[in-house]
Amino acid sequence: MTGPTLKIAERSKMPPFMAMDVMRFAAELDARGHDIVHLEVGQPSSSAPKPVMDALVASMAQQKSHGYAVALGISELRERIAKHYREWYQIELDPERVAVTVGSSTGFGISFLSAFDVGDRIAIPNPGYPAYRNLMLGMGLEPVILQAGPEQGWLPRLEDMEKWDRLPDGLMIASPHNPTGVVIPDKELKEICVWCDKNSVRLISDEIYHGLSYTSRCETALKFTDNAIIINSLSKYFSMTGWRIGWMILPRQLISAAEKLAQNLYISAPTPNQIASLKAFDCIDELDQHVERYKENRKILLSGLPIEFLGNVAPCEGAFYIYADISTLSDDSISFAKVLLEKTGVATTPGVDFDSIDGHRFLRLSFAGSTATMHEAVKRINAFVTTYKKDAA
Ligand SMILES: Cc1ncc(COP(=O)(O)O)c(C=O)c1O
């Protein structure tokens, strides 16, 4: 008997996040006993800072109810995040403008829903983090590609948007950037903020990789405008991906909309995790040691990987990614990543996740893991490339 033909929303047909598919395949191989070197997913191999874990245990021991928090987050955490802006960026921030979210991922949803209407156009850098585009499509927004590849010096260029028939309603930027690791210099960041204000373009600045930069410190867009939505979280620098604590700094006019959306979407971020997260901002010494490890990992990959594998590699000034140009070896990053995984056990992410135009020439390698993992990856990739070239000859 056939069932009723029920409708499935068009917008649910968004592209999959392929990094997750590779992660699943690599995990299956892991489970079957293969020795897999994980360079595919951007999450630190280190745990949350010890004082954060201790605070969670202490909070549990008090056997409080740990019920819902208010939608924008417990006041202590909103105040601590505001203090973080004073400590890191010398900015006086009203805690009322801070909204605690369930990771930065829900911050995107809340920003898009509070700032844009169905059909609005938002410029997104290409290559870029796939969830921006996928979520926008799911919400009936129109992501408009703003090229930020090698021809643009890997940066989004304002002059390119000025050539369009009409300016977008919003602009999304991320610095340090995923997948390229590129950092937008302060001067350009200021120009972007001023341009957006002048042209009434709502800026959303994803600053989730702040703290992870290897050439210069990153400035926040908040320094240059109060109209941008700033997105951040404890996932990357703070080494707390699974804790699902993020935050937004909101322009005042959006606070009420964001609060209502948060109430209806998830009620509140997990209360025990919010309480424990208060400690995260005081663990800079411990967290900076991870940054030292990433620096070392970055050096091992950049100096140890064969030139054919790195190619015209993006600058990699921040985050924990190398966006390798494999075009002299292959023009199909999906098949190449698959063969690499099968033959060597090294899991990487095909560039097509981040760039539907040129991503077939790139692979993203995450160096968020251990230093031993990077040495092993270099060894296996070098051996693979030598054989691969011989077979092709
Ligand atoms: C650029 C960027 N923004 C946001 C996220 C999502 O992070 P979370 O939801 O864990 O805060 C990621 C995760 O990889 C990312 O790379």
XYZ file of N, CA, C and O and ligand atoms in Angstrom, residues 42 102-105 108 129 132 174 178 206 208-209 233 235-236 241 244 321, ligand 1:
92
model
N 37.144 20.941 11.972
C 37.757 22.034 12.731
C 37.355 22.044 14.179
O 36.545 22.872 14.593
N 23.146 29.196 21.519
C 23.560 27.781 21.534
C 24.626 27.609 20.451
O 24.319 27.329 19.296
N 25.861 27.840 20.800
C 26.939 27.898 19.807
C 26.726 29.119 18.931
O 25.673 29.776 19.006
N 27.698 29.412 18.084
C 27.483 30.560 17.192
C 26.481 30.197 16.102
O 25.878 31.063 15.490
N 26.304 28.901 15.866
C 25.424 28.465 14.781
C 24.006 29.010 14.937
O 23.391 29.436 13.968
N 23.715 32.676 13.943
C 23.474 32.997 12.522
C 21.977 33.036 12.251
O 21.454 33.973 11.673
N 32.349 29.625 4.802
C 31.765 28.584 5.655
C 30.392 28.198 5.085
O 29.530 29.062 4.933
N 26.592 29.374 6.215
C 25.976 30.686 5.916
C 24.992 30.525 4.759
O 23.838 30.887 4.845
N 33.973 36.980 7.717
C 34.554 36.182 8.801
C 36.052 36.404 8.779
O 36.678 36.287 7.736
N 37.286 30.913 7.593
C 37.205 29.483 7.320
C 36.688 29.349 5.887
O 35.626 29.889 5.603
N 31.493 37.373 11.635
C 31.726 36.110 12.346
C 33.157 36.150 12.893
O 34.125 36.088 12.134
N 34.414 34.066 15.281
C 34.567 32.842 16.081
C 36.032 32.392 16.183
O 36.400 31.708 17.119
N 36.878 32.808 15.211
C 38.291 32.387 15.284
C 39.189 33.443 15.927
O 40.422 33.336 15.851
N 31.878 32.545 19.714
C 31.500 31.405 20.565
C 32.722 30.872 21.301
O 33.855 31.282 21.055
N 33.632 27.843 21.029
C 34.007 26.582 20.375
C 35.484 26.492 19.988
O 36.082 25.435 20.127
N 36.069 27.545 19.490
C 37.374 27.383 18.837
C 38.530 27.750 19.767
O 39.163 26.885 20.328
N 33.885 23.048 21.824
C 32.876 22.865 20.761
C 31.560 22.272 21.266
O 30.488 22.791 20.972
N 28.362 24.027 23.370
C 27.331 24.787 22.662
C 27.016 26.117 23.337
O 25.855 26.440 23.628
N 43.279 26.326 9.750
C 43.091 25.650 8.471
C 44.149 26.048 7.450
O 44.598 27.193 7.430
C 33.393 30.223 10.504
C 32.592 29.393 11.479
N 31.554 29.979 12.094
C 30.792 29.256 12.943
C 31.035 27.925 13.213
C 30.105 27.171 14.134
O 30.591 27.091 15.411
P 29.757 26.853 16.735
O 28.320 26.694 16.398
O 30.348 25.639 17.342
O 29.982 28.064 17.584
C 32.124 27.295 12.613
C 32.409 25.866 12.886
O 33.272 25.252 12.320
C 32.922 28.056 11.715
O 33.975 27.526 11.088
